[in-house]
Coordinates of C-alpha atoms in Angstrom, one line a residue:
Chain A
X144 CA 0.3 0.0 -0.3
X145 CA 1.1 3.1 -0.9
X146 CA 2.1 5.8 1.8
X147 CA 1.3 9.1 2.7
X148 CA 2.6 11.7 -0.1
X149 CA 3.8 15.4 0.1
X150 CA 4.1 17.6 -2.4
X151 CA 6.0 20.1 -3.3
X152 CA 9.2 18.4 -0.9
X153 CA 10.6 22.0 -1.1
X154 CA 9.5 25.5 -1.5
X155 CA 11.2 28.7 -1.6
X156 CA 9.0 32.1 -1.1
X157 CA 9.3 35.5 0.2
X158 CA 7.6 37.5 3.5
X159 CA 3.8 38.1 2.7
X160 CA 4.1 35.7 0.1
X161 CA 1.1 33.2 0.5
X162 CA 1.8 29.0 0.0
X163 CA -0.1 25.7 -1.0
X164 CA 0.6 22.4 0.2
X165 CA -0.8 19.0 -0.5
X166 CA -1.2 15.8 1.3
X167 CA -2.8 12.2 0.1
X168 CA -3.4 10.3 2.4
X169 CA -2.4 6.0 2.6
X170 CA -6.1 4.4 0.9
X171 CA -9.0 3.9 3.1
X172 CA -7.4 6.0 5.6
X173 CA -10.4 9.5 6.5
X174 CA -8.4 11.7 8.6
X175 CA -4.9 14.0 8.0
X176 CA -3.4 15.9 10.9
X177 CA -0.9 18.2 9.8
X178 CA 1.5 19.3 11.8
X179 CA 4.7 22.6 12.3
X180 CA 8.5 20.8 12.9
X181 CA 10.9 23.4 13.6
X182 CA 14.6 22.8 15.9
X183 CA 12.8 24.9 18.9
X184 CA 9.1 24.4 19.2
X185 CA 9.3 20.3 18.0
X186 CA 6.4 19.0 16.7
X187 CA 3.5 21.1 16.9
X188 CA -0.2 20.0 16.2
X189 CA -1.6 22.2 13.1
X190 CA -5.7 20.9 12.5
X191 CA -7.1 17.5 12.2
X192 CA -9.7 16.8 9.1
X193 CA -11.7 13.7 9.4
X194 CA -14.5 13.1 6.5
X195 CA -14.0 17.0 4.9
X196 CA -15.0 18.7 8.3
X197 CA -11.7 20.4 10.5
X198 CA -12.6 18.0 14.2
X199 CA -10.1 20.3 15.9
X200 CA -7.5 23.0 15.7
X201 CA -4.0 23.8 17.7
X202 CA -2.9 27.0 18.7
X203 CA -1.8 29.5 15.5
X204 CA -3.4 32.3 13.9
X205 CA -5.7 32.0 11.3
X206 CA -3.2 32.7 8.7
X207 CA -2.9 28.8 8.9
X208 CA -6.5 27.0 7.2
X209 CA -7.0 23.5 5.4
X210 CA -9.1 21.6 3.7
X211 CA -10.3 18.5 3.0
X212 CA -12.0 16.9 0.0
X213 CA -13.6 14.5 -0.5
X214 CA -11.6 11.5 -1.6
X215 CA -9.6 12.6 1.9
X216 CA -6.7 14.6 0.1
X217 CA -5.9 17.8 2.4
X218 CA -4.3 21.3 1.5
X219 CA -3.1 23.8 4.2
X220 CA -2.2 27.6 3.3
X221 CA -0.2 29.8 4.8
X222 CA -0.5 33.5 3.9
X223 CA 0.9 36.5 4.5
X224 CA 4.4 34.5 5.3
X225 CA 6.5 35.7 8.2
X226 CA 9.9 34.4 8.5
X227 CA 8.9 32.7 11.4
X228 CA 7.0 30.3 8.8
X229 CA 10.3 28.2 7.7
X230 CA 9.8 25.0 8.9
X231 CA 8.8 21.4 7.9
X232 CA 5.5 20.8 7.3
X233 CA 4.0 17.0 8.0
X234 CA 0.6 16.1 7.3
X235 CA 0.1 12.3 9.3
X236 CA -3.2 10.0 7.9
X237 CA -5.3 8.1 10.3
X238 CA -7.8 5.5 9.9
X239 CA -10.1 7.6 12.6
X240 CA -9.5 10.8 14.1
X241 CA -8.3 11.7 17.3
X242 CA -5.1 10.5 18.6
X243 CA -6.3 6.8 19.9
X244 CA -5.4 5.7 16.2
X245 CA -2.0 5.4 15.0
X246 CA -0.6 8.1 12.5
X247 CA 1.5 7.3 9.5
X248 CA 3.4 10.4 8.8
X249 CA 4.6 11.9 5.2
X250 CA 7.6 12.4 3.9
X251 CA 7.2 15.9 4.9
X252 CA 6.9 20.0 2.6
X253 CA 10.6 22.0 3.6
X254 CA 8.9 25.2 3.7
X255 CA 12.2 28.5 4.0
X256 CA 11.1 32.2 3.8
X257 CA 13.2 34.2 2.5
Chain B
X47 CA -0.9 23.7 28.8
X48 CA -1.3 20.6 28.7
X49 CA 2.8 19.1 27.4
X50 CA 4.7 15.7 27.0
X51 CA 7.9 16.4 28.8
X52 CA 11.4 14.2 27.9
X53 CA 15.7 14.4 28.3
X54 CA 16.5 16.5 25.3
X55 CA 20.2 14.5 25.2
X56 CA 22.4 13.6 24.1
X57 CA 22.0 10.0 25.3
X58 CA 25.2 8.6 24.3
X59 CA 25.5 4.1 24.4
X60 CA 27.5 1.7 23.6
X61 CA 26.4 -1.2 21.1
X62 CA 24.7 -3.6 22.2
X63 CA 23.9 -1.6 25.9
X64 CA 20.2 -1.1 26.1
X65 CA 18.7 3.0 25.5
X66 CA 16.4 3.6 28.0
X67 CA 14.6 6.6 27.2
X68 CA 12.0 8.7 29.0
X69 CA 8.6 10.4 28.7
X70 CA 6.3 12.0 31.2
X71 CA 3.0 14.4 30.3
X72 CA 0.2 16.4 32.4
X73 CA -3.0 15.4 30.9
X74 CA -4.4 12.6 33.3
X75 CA -7.2 11.6 30.8
X76 CA -4.3 10.7 28.0
X77 CA -5.3 7.8 26.9
X78 CA -2.8 6.5 23.7
X79 CA 0.8 6.5 24.2
X80 CA 3.4 6.2 21.3
X81 CA 6.8 6.0 20.4
X82 CA 8.4 7.1 17.5
X83 CA 11.9 7.0 16.2
X84 CA 13.4 9.9 13.9
X85 CA 16.4 9.4 12.0
X86 CA 17.9 13.3 10.5
X87 CA 16.0 14.9 7.6
X88 CA 13.3 11.9 8.1
X89 CA 9.7 12.3 9.1
X90 CA 8.6 10.0 11.9
X91 CA 8.1 6.6 11.6
X92 CA 6.1 4.4 14.7
X93 CA 8.1 2.3 16.5
X94 CA 5.7 1.3 19.4
X95 CA 1.9 2.5 20.7
X96 CA 0.3 1.4 24.2
X97 CA -2.2 1.6 25.8
X98 CA -2.4 -0.3 29.0
X99 CA -0.6 0.4 32.2
X100 CA 2.5 -2.3 32.0
X101 CA 4.7 -3.7 30.0
X102 CA 4.8 -3.9 25.5
X103 CA 7.8 -5.9 24.4
X104 CA 8.2 -6.1 20.1
X105 CA 11.2 -7.5 18.9
X106 CA 14.3 -5.7 20.7
X107 CA 11.7 -2.7 22.2
X108 CA 9.7 -2.3 24.8
X109 CA 7.7 0.4 26.2
X110 CA 6.0 1.1 29.7
X111 CA 3.8 3.3 30.6
X112 CA 2.6 3.7 34.6
X113 CA -0.7 6.3 33.7
X114 CA -0.6 6.8 37.6
X115 CA 3.0 8.6 37.3
X116 CA 2.3 9.7 34.1
X117 CA 5.4 8.1 32.5
X118 CA 5.9 6.4 29.7
X119 CA 9.8 4.7 28.9
X120 CA 10.9 3.0 25.4
X121 CA 14.0 0.4 26.3
X122 CA 15.9 -1.0 23.5
X123 CA 18.1 -4.1 24.3
X124 CA 20.8 -4.8 22.2
X125 CA 21.2 -1.3 21.0
X126 CA 22.7 -1.0 17.4
X127 CA 24.3 2.2 15.9
X128 CA 21.3 2.5 12.7
X129 CA 19.3 2.9 16.4
X130 CA 20.5 6.6 17.1
X131 CA 18.2 8.6 16.2
X132 CA 15.9 11.2 17.7
X133 CA 13.1 9.1 19.8
X134 CA 9.5 11.7 20.1
X135 CA 7.2 10.8 22.6
X136 CA 4.3 11.3 21.8
X137 CA 0.6 11.1 23.3
X138 CA -3.3 11.3 23.0
X139 CA -4.3 15.1 24.8
X140 CA -7.5 13.9 26.7
X141 CA -10.4 16.4 25.5
X142 CA -10.0 16.6 21.7
X143 CA -7.3 13.4 20.5
X144 CA -5.3 15.3 18.7
X145 CA -1.8 14.0 19.6
X146 CA 0.9 15.9 21.7
X147 CA 4.4 15.2 20.7
X148 CA 8.0 15.8 23.3
X149 CA 10.8 17.6 21.8
X150 CA 12.3 14.6 21.6
X151 CA 15.4 12.8 22.9
X152 CA 18.8 12.1 20.7
X153 CA 20.0 8.9 20.4
X154 CA 23.7 8.8 20.2
X155 CA 24.6 4.4 19.5
X156 CA 28.3 4.2 19.2
X157 CA 30.4 1.1 17.8

């Protein structure tokens, strides 16, 4: 079974721009969670989508948003990019929502904001 | 603020030794606990999950959970240089269920 895929793998943007990242979950998985990973803060939860609905959201500003499509693929968008948004963005998929089911991570998108 | 705490390390052990990684969490409502391994430049991969008090063994890995003490650990027996990585402890958040990750412990296994 194919794993979680994320595109693009690398992205360079400038301050003020916006960016859209894509995540395709493992076939059959309906839950997609997004995380931001930085050396200082570690892995931080952004939001989780299940059946096209945002199930819960972490403590990030409204510039970070996401959505999920009927085929469970998910996108996240960051508007008005700031230097501090430079990070590895990881998505993870699971069969069921919440933290009870094992989450499988994609390879991540490395975002650099200049 | 619900937290998951890990010693950042680095933890250095000789090849063949037992590596012991520890994690404490603040949310008494947490029900699910996971250990992930992350190699440099790669994404986290699941090593073990544990849901009830006690020990769970899988090959060279043993996870231990003590909900009363809010403590979860991972033992790696017969450590190999290929085990050198950062180990992330993840705990489900009691009310909403999303995972909270510790900042990870960097393990170095010396040949």
